[in-house]
Short mmCIF file of C-alpha atoms in Angstrom, two decimals:
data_model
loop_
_atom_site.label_atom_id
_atom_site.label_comp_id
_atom_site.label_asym_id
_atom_site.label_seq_id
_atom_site.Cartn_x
_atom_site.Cartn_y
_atom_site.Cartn_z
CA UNK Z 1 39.17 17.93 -14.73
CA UNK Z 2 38.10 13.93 -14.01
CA UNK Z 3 39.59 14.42 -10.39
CA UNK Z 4 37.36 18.05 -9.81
CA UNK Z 5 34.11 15.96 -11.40
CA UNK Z 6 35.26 12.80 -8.80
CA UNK Z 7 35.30 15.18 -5.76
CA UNK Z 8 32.19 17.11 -6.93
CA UNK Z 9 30.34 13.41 -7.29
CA UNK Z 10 31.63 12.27 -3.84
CA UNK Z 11 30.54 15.85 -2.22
CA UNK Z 12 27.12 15.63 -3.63
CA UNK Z 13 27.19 11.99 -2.51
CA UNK Z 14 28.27 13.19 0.86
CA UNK Z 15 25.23 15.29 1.63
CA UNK Z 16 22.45 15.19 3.22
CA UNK Z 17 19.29 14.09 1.40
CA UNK Z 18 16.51 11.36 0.89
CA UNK Z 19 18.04 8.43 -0.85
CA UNK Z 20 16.90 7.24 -3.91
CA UNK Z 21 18.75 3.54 -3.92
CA UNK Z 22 16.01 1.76 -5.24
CA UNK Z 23 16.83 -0.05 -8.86
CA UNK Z 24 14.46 -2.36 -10.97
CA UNK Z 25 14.64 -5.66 -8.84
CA UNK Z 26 13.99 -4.09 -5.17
CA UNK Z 27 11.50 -1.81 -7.55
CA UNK Z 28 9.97 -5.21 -8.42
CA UNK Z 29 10.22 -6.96 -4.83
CA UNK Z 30 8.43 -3.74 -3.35
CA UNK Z 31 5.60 -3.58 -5.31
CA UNK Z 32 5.22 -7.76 -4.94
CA UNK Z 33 5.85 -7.65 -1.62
CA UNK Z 34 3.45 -4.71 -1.10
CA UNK Z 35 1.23 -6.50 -2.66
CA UNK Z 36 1.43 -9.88 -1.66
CA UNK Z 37 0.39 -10.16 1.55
CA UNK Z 38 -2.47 -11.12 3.97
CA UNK Z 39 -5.36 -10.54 1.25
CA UNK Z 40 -4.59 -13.93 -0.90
CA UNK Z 41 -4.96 -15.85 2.03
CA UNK Z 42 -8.26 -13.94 2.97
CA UNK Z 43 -10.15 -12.88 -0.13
CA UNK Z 44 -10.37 -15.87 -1.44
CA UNK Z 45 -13.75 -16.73 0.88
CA UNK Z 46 -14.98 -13.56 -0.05
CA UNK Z 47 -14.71 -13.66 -3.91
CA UNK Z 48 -16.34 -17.27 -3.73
CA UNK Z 49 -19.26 -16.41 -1.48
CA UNK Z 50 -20.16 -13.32 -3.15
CA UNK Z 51 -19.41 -14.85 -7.00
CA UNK Z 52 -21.49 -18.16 -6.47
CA UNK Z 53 -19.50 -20.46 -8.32
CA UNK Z 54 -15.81 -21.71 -8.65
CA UNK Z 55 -15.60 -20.76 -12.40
CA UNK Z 56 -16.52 -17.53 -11.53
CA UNK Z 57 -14.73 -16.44 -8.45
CA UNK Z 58 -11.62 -17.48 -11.14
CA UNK Z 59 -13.07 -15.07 -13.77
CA UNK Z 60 -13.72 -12.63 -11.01
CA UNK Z 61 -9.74 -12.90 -10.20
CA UNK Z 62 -9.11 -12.80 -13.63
CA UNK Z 63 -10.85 -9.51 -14.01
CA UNK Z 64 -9.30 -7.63 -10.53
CA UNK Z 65 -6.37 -8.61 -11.69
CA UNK Z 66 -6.80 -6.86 -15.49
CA UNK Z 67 -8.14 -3.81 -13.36
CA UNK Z 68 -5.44 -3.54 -11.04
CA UNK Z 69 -2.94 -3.97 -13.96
CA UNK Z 70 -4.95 -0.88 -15.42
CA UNK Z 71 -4.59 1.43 -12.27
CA UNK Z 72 -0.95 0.55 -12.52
CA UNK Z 73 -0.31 1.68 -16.11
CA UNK Z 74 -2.32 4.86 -14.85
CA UNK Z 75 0.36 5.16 -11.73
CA UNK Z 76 2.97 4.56 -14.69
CA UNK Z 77 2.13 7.81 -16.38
CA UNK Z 78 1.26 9.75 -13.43
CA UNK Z 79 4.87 8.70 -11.91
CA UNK Z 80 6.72 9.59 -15.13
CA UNK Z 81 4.53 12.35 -15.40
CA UNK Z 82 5.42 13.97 -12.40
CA UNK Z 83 8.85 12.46 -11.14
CA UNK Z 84 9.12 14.73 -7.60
CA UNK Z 85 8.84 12.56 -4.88
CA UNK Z 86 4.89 11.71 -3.07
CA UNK Z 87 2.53 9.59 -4.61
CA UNK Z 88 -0.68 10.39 -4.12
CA UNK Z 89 0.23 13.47 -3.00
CA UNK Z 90 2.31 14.83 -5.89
CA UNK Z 91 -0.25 13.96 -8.36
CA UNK Z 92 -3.10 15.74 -6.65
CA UNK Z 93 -1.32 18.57 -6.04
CA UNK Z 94 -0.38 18.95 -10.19
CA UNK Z 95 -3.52 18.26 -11.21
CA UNK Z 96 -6.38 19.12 -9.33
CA UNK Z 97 -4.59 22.02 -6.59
CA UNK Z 98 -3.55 21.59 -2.96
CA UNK Z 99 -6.75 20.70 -1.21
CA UNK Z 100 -7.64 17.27 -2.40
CA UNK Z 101 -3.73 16.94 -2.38
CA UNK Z 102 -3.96 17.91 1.56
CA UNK Z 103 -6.57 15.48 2.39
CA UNK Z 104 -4.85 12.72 1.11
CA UNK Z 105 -2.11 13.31 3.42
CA UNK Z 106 -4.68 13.95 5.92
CA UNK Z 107 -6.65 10.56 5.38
CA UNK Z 108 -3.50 8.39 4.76
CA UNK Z 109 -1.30 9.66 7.68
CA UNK Z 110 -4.43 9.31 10.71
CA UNK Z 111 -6.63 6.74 9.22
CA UNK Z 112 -5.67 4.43 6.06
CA UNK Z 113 -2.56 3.88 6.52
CA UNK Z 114 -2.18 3.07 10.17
CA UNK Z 115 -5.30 0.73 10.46
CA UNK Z 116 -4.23 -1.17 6.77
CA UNK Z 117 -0.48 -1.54 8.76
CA UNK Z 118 -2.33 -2.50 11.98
CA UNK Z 119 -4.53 -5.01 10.18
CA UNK Z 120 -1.59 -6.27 8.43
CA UNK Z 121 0.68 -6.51 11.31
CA UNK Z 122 -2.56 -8.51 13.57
CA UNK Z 123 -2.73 -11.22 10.99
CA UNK Z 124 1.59 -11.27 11.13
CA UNK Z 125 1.14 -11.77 14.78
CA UNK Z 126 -1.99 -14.61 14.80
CA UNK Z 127 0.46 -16.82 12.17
CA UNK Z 128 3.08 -16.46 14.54
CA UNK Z 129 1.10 -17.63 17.69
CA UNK Z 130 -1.41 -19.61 16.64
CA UNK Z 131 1.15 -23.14 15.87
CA UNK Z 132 2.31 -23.15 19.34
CA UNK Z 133 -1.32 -23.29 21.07
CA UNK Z 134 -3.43 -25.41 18.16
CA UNK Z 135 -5.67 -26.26 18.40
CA UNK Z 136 -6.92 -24.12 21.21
CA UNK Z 137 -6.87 -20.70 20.23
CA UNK Z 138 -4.18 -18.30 20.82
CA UNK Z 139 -3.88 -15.50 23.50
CA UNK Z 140 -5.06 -11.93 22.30
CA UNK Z 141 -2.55 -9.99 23.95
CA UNK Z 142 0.27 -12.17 23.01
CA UNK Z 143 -0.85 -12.05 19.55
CA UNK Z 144 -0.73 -8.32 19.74
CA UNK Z 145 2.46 -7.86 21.59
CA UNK Z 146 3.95 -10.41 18.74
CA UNK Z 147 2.49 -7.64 16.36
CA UNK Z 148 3.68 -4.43 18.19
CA UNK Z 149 7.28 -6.28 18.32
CA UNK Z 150 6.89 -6.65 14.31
CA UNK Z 151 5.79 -3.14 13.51
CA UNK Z 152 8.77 -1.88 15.95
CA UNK Z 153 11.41 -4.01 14.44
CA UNK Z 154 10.17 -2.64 10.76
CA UNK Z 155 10.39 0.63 12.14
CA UNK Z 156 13.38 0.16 13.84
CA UNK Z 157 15.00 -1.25 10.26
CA UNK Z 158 13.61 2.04 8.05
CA UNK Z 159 14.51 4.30 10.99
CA UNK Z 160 18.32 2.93 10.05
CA UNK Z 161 19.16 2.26 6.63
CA UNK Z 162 17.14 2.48 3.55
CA UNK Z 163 19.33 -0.01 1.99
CA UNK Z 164 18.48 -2.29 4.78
CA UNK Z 165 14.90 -2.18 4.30
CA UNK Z 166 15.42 -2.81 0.64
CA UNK Z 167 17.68 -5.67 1.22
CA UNK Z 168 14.79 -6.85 3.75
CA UNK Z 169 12.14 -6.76 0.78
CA UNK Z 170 14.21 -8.16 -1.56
CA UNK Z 171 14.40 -11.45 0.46
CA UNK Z 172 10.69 -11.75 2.13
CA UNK Z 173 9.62 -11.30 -1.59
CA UNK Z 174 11.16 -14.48 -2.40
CA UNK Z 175 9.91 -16.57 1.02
CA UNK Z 176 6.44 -15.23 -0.27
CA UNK Z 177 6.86 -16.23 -3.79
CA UNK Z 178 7.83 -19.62 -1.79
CA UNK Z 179 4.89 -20.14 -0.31
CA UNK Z 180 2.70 -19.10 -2.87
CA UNK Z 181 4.69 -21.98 -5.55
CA UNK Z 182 3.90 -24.03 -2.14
CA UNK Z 183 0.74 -23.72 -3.09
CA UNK Z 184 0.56 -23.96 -6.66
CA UNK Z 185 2.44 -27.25 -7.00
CA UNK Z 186 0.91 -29.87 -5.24
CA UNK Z 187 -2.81 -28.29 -6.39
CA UNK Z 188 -1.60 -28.39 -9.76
CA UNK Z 189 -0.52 -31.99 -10.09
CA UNK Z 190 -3.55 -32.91 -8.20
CA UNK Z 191 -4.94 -31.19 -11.06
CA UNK Z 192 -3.01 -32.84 -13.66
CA UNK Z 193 -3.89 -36.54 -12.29
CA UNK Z 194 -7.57 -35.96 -12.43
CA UNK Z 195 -8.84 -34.33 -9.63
CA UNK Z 196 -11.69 -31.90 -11.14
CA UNK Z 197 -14.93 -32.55 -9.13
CA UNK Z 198 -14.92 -29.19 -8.19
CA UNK Z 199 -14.60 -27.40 -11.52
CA UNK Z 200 -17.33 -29.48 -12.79
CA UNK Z 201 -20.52 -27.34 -12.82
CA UNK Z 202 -19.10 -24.77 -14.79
CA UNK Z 203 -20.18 -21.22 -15.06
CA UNK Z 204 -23.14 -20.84 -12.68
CA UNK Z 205 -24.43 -17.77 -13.66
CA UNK Z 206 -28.11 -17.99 -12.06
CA UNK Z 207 -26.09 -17.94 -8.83
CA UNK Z 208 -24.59 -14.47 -9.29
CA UNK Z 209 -26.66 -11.25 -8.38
CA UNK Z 210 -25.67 -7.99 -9.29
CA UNK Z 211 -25.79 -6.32 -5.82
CA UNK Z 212 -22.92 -9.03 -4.75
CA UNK Z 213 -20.64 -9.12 -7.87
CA UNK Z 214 -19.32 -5.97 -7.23
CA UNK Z 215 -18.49 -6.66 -3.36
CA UNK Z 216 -16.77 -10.12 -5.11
CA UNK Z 217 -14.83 -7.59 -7.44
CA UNK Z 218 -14.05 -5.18 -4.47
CA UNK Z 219 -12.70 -8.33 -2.53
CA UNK Z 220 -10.54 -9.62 -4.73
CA UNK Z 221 -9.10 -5.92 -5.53
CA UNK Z 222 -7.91 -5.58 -1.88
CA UNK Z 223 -5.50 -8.40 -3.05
CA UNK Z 224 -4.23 -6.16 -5.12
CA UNK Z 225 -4.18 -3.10 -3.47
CA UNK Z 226 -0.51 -1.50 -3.21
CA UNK Z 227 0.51 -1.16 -6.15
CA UNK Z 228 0.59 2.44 -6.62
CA UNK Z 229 3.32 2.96 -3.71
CA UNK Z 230 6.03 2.44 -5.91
CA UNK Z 231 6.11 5.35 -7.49
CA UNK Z 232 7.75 6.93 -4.81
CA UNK Z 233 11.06 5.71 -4.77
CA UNK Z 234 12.03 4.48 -8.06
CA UNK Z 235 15.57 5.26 -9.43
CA UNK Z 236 15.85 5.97 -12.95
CA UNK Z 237 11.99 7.09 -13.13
CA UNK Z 238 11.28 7.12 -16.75
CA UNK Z 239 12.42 3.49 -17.64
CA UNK Z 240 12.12 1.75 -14.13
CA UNK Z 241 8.62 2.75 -13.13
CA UNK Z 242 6.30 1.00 -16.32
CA UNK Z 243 8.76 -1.90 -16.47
CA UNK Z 244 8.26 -2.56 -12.96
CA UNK Z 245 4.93 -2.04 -12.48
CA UNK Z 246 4.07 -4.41 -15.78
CA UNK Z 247 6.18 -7.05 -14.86
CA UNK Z 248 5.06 -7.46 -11.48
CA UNK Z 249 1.43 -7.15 -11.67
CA UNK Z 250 1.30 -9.60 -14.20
CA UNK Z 251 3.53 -12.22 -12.18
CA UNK Z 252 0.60 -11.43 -9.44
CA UNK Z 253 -2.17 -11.65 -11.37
CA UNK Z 254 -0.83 -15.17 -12.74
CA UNK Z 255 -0.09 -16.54 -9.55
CA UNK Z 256 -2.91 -15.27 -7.75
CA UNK Z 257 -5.46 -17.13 -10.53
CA UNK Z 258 -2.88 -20.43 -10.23
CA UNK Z 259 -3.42 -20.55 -6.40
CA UNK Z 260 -7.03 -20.23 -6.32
CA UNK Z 261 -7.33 -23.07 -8.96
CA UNK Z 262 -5.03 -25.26 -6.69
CA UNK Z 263 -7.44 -24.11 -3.60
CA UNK Z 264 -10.49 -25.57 -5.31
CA UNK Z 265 -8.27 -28.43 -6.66
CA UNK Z 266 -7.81 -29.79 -3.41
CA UNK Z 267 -10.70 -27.97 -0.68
CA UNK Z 268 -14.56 -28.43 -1.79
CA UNK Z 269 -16.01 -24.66 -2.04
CA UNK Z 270 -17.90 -25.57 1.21
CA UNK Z 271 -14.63 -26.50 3.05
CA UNK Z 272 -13.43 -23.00 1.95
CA UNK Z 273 -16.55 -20.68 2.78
CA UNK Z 274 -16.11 -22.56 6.24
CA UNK Z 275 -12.53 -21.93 6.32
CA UNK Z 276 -10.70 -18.26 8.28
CA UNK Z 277 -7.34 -19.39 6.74
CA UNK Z 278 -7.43 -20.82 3.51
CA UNK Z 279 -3.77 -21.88 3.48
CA UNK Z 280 -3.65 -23.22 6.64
CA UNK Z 281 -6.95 -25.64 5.49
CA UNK Z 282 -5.34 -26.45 2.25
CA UNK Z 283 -1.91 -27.46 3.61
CA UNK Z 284 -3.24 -30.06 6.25
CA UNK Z 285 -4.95 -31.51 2.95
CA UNK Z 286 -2.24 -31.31 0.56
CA UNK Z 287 1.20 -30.98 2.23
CA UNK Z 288 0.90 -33.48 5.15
CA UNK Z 289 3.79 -32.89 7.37
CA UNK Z 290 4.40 -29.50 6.09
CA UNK Z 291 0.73 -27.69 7.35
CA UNK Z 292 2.90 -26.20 10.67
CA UNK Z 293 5.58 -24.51 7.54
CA UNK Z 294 2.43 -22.63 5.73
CA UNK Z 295 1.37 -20.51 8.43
CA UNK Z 296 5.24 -19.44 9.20
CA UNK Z 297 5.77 -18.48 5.41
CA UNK Z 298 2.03 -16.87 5.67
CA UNK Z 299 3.60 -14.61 8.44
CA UNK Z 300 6.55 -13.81 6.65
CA UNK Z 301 4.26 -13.22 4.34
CA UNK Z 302 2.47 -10.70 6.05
CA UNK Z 303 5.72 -8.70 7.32
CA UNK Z 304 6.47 -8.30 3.98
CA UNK Z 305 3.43 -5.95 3.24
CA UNK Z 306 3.74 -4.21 6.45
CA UNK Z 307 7.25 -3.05 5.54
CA UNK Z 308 6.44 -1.92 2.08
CA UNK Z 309 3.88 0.50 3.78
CA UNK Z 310 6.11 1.40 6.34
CA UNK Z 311 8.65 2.41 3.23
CA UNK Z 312 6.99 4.32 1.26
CA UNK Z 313 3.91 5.80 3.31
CA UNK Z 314 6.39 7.90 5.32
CA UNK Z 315 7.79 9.78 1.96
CA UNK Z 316 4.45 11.25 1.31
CA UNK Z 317 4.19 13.37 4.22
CA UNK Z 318 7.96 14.06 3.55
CA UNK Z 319 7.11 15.43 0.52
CA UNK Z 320 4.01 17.18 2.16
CA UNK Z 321 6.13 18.91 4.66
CA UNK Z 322 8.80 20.17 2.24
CA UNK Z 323 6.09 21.42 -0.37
CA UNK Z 324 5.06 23.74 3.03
CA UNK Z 325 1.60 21.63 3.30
CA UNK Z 326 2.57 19.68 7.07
CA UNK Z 327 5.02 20.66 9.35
CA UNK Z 328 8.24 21.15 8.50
CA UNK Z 329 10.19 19.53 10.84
CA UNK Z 330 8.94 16.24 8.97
CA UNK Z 331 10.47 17.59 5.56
CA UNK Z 332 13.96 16.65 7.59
CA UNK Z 333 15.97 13.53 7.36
CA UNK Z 334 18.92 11.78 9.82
CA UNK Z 335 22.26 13.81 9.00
CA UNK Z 336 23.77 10.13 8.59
CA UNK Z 337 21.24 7.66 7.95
CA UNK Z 338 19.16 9.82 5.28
CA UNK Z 339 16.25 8.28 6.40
CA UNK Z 340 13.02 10.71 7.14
CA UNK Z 341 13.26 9.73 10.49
CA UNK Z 342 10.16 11.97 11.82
CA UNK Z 343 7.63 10.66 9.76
CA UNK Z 344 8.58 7.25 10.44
CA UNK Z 345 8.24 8.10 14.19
CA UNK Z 346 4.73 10.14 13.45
CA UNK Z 347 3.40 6.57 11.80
CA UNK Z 348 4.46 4.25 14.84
CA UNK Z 349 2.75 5.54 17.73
CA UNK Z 350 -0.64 5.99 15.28
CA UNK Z 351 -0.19 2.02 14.45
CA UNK Z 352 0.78 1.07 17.80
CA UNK Z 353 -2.33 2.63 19.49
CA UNK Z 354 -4.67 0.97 16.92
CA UNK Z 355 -3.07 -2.56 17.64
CA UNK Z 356 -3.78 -1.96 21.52
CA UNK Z 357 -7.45 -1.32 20.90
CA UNK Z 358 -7.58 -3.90 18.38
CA UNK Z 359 -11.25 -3.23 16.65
CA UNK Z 360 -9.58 -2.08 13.79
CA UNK Z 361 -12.49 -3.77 11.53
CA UNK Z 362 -15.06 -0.74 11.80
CA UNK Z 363 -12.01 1.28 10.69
CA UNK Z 364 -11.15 -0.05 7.98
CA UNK Z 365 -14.27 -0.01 6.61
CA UNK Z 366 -14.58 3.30 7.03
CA UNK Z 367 -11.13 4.22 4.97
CA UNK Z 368 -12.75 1.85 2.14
CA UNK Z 369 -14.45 4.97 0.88
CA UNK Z 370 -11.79 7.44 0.91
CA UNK Z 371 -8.85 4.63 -0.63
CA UNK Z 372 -11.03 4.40 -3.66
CA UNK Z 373 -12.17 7.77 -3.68
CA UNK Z 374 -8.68 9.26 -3.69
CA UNK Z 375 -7.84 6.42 -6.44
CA UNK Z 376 -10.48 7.72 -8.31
CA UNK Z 377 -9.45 11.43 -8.19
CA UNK Z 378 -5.72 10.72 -8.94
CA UNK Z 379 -6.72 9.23 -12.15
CA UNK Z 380 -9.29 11.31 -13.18
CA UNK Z 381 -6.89 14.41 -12.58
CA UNK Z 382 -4.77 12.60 -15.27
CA UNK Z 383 -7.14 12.63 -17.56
CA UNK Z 384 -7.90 16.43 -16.87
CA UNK Z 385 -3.95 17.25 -16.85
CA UNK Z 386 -4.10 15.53 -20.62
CA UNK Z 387 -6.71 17.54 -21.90
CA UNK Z 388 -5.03 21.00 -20.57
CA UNK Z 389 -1.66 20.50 -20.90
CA UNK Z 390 -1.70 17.91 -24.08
CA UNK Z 391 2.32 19.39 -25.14
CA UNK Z 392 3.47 18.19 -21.31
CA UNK Z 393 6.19 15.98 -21.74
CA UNK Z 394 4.95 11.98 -20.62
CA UNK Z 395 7.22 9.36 -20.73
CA UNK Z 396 4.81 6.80 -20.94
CA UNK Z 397 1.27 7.59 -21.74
CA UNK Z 398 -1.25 4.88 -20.72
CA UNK Z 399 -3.97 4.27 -23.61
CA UNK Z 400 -7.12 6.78 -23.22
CA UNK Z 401 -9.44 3.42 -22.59
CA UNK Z 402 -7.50 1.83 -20.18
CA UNK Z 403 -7.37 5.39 -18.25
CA UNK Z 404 -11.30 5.93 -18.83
CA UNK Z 405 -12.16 2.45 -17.81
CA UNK Z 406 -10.21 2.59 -14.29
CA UNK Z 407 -11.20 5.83 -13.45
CA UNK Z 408 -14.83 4.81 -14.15
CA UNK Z 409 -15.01 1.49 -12.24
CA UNK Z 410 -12.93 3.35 -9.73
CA UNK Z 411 -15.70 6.00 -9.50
CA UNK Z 412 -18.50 2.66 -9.15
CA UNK Z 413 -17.11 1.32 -6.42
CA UNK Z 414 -17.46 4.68 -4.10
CA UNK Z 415 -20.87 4.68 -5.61
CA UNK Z 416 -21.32 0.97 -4.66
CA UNK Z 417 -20.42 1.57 -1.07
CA UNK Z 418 -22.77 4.62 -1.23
CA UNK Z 419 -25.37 2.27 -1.87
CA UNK Z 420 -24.38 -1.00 -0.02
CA UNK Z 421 -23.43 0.80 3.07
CA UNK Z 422 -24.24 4.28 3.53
CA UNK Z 423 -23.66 4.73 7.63
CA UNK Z 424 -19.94 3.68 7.34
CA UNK Z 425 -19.23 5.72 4.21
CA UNK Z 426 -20.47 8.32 5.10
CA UNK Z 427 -18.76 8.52 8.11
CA UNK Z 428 -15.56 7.93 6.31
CA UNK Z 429 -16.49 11.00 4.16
CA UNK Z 430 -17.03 12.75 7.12
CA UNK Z 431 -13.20 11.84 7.97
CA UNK Z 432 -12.38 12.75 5.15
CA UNK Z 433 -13.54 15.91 5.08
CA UNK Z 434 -12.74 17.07 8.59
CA UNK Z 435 -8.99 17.63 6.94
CA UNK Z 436 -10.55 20.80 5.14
CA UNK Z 437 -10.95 23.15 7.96
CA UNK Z 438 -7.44 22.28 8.98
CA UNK Z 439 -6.02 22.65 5.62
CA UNK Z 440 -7.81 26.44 5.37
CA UNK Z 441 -6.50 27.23 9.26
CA UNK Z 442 -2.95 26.18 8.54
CA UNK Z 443 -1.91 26.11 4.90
CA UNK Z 444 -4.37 28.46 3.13
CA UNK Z 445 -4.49 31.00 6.10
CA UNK Z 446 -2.10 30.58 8.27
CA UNK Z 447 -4.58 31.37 11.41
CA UNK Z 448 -2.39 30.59 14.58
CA UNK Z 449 -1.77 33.03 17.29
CA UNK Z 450 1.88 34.52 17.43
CA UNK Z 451 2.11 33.07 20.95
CA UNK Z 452 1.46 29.10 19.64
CA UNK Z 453 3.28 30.00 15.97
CA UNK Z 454 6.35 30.57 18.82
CA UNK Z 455 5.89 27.62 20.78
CA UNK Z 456 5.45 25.03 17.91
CA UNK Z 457 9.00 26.51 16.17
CA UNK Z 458 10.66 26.33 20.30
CA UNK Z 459 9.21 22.51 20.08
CA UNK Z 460 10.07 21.62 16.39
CA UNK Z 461 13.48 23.44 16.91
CA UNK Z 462 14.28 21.15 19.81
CA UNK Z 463 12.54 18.42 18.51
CA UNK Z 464 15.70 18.56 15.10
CA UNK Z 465 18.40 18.32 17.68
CA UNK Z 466 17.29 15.58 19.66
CA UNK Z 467 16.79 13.48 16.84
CA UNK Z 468 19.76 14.64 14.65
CA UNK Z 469 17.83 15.88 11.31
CA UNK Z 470 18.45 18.51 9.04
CA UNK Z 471 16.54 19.68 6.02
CA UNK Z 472 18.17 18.59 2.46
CA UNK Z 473 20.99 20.06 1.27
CA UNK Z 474 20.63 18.56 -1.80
CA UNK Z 475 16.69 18.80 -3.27
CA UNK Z 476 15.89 15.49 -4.29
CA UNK Z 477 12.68 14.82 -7.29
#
């Protein structure tokens, strides 16, 4: 009987699905190393300009990173809630039905997630250049074919082995943690010996407006932002997912509010507002001889993020497809790699093009609106899942006010940009929205004509061959 259970375990192991590999320290490095990226070395100016005062851009971090820490405990229970594979996805689809659920995969797929990685992957590429031509400034295009070659090597890594990419995360998790105890050290003995000018006005609240605390709040939440990714592809689901997610946004929040105290231990708040990379500014202060290491680890830094998106972004719409709500030649994976090969390749050439145009600012202002506003919605349909289905088995159940209060500042930030900038959000809206039509022409009524229904199956049919992917044999969560 042990040798018939043996071969049964190594045929299951054998077959063709979407690996699951993913344990509680890679669970910990991806969500870090999602994380962790470009926005500590860029909201910084932002939180300060909009706060008013150093004492209260450090509350202001403080607080984002409370809120963020709340959002997580809400991905907690929606991911042990609902343990099938997708995110986003998955948890609009159980609680508020299949067309919100469709236009997140609309949104994500050709708009947020390709101009975040694009953003991401510019600022990989400017570390990278910039050292070898300061203090001139660096070439454009070489900056963007330094950021093309990233994205494709990423790519290239999740395209092979999920183990790989794990193994990949795991260490650029640690280089980042690196440079952010690079950071904290030196600003912290500086700290230590005496050097306090610039903490010495205290709280300046006459300085702070209402119209610009929220905009500090929303900067110092795209630190943050990430988090919520993990869910995807956590083994062990029930008693990885909270553990990880606790841990590591606490170890964020604590050494995001220790690096901002060693940036004002060492830079003036002037020397920051006038600053476009903090770390690069504080390390020719306080690490003489080391300034041309910073923006290296910065970069690393950067890659990091980028391949936590590329992970788990391409998932979703592999869960879309296989649920019957995007093609389903993207609900296939490599017959020996079990990776989901044609989403990856759907997300490359979407990044790629917005790296060649490079005004990827506009755009991602205009996905602010819908990144919230899908936030917003997967946390309020928790709350409405609750209060029909109360006996539903959860796991872990977040507390009531911690639910309420993040769905409710969620909810005042799309407001907020409502306000602040109505021409850009409500052209994101309009984004947004365009998925509907689609959704009803293709998934609610399937509209096509018999002669294109024919040629997409001839194309999708080929399409399997050439790349060597087959549907699941085993269905994965």
């Amino acid at each position: 009987d042990s040798d018939k259970l043996h071969t049964k375990a190594s045929r299951l192991k054998e077959l063709v699905h979407l690996r699951r590999e993913i344990g509680l320290l890679p669970a910990v490095s991806f969500i870090i190393g999602t994380v962790v990226g470009s926005g500590i070395f860029i909201a910084p100016k932002g939180v300060l300009m909009n706060s008013g005062s150093v004492e209260l851009s450090l509350l202001v971090w403080g607080l984002c990173g409370v809120l963020s820490l709340f959002g997580a405990l809400c991905y907690a229970e929606l991911g042990t809630t609902f343990t099938k594979s997708g995110g986003h996805f998955t948890y609009l689809l159980e609680t508020l039905g299949p067309l919100p659920a469709f236009l997140r995969l609309w949104v994500e797929f050709f708009f947020t997630r390709p101009a975040s990685s694009s953003l991401v992957s510019l600022a990989f590429g400017r570390y990278v250049v910039e050292p070898f031509f300061a203090p001139c400034a660096a070439p454009t295009m070489l900056i963007k074919l330094v950021s093309i070659l990233g994205v494709t090597f990423l790519v290239a890594v999740n395209c092979w082995s999920v183990r790989m990419a794990s193994h990949i995360q795991v260490s650029l998790t640690f280089i980042k943690m690196f440079a952010l105890v690079l950071i904290i050290i030196p600003g912290i003995i500086a700290l230590v010996k005496g050097k306090t000018e610039n903490f010495q006005n205290g709280f300046e609240f006459e300085s702070l407006t209402l119209d610009r605390l929220p905009l500090a709040i929303y900067n110092g939440l795209y630190a943050y932002s990430g988090c919520s990714y993990i869910t995807l592809s956590v083994s062990c689901l029930n008693r990885n997912i909270p553990l990880a997610i606790i841990s590591s946004m606490v170890t964020v929040t604590v050494l995001y509010v220790l690096v901002n105290v060693a940036y004002y231990t060492m830079l003036a708040p002037t020397e920051l507002l006038l600053s476009d990379a903090v770390a690069v500014t504080f390390a020719t202060c306080a690490l003489q001889g080391l300034d041309s290491v910073i923006p290296v680890l910065v970069a690393l830094s950067c890659l990091g993020t980028l391949n936590g998106g590329i992970f788990v972004s391409p998932r979703i719409l592999f869960v879309g497809a296989r649920e019957g709500y995007w093609p389903q030649i993207f609900s296939t994976i490599h017959i020996r790699r079990h990776t989901p090969l044609p989403a990856l390749l759907l997300m490359y050439p979407l990044m790629v093009i917005m790296l060649i145009s490079g005004d990827i600012s506009q755009l991602i202002s205009l996905t602010s609106f819908s990144h919230w506003f899908f936030i917003a919605l997967a946390t309020l349909g928790m709350l409405i899942h609750r209060y029909r289905f109360p006996l539903h088995p959860r796991p872990f159940k977040v507390p009531l006010v911690v639910a309420v209060t993040f769905t409710a500042v969620s909810f005042f930030i799309v407001g907020l940009s409502l306000y602040s900038d109505p021409w850009n959000t409500g052209c994101s809206c309009v984004v947004t929205l365009s998925g509907a039509p689609v959704y009803y022409l293709t998934v609610y009524h399937f509209c096509l004509p018999p002669t294109w229904r024919r040629i997409f199956n001839y194309c999708s049919k080929q399409l399997q061959i050439l790349l060597e992917v087959a549907q699941q044999e085993v269905k994965t969560c």
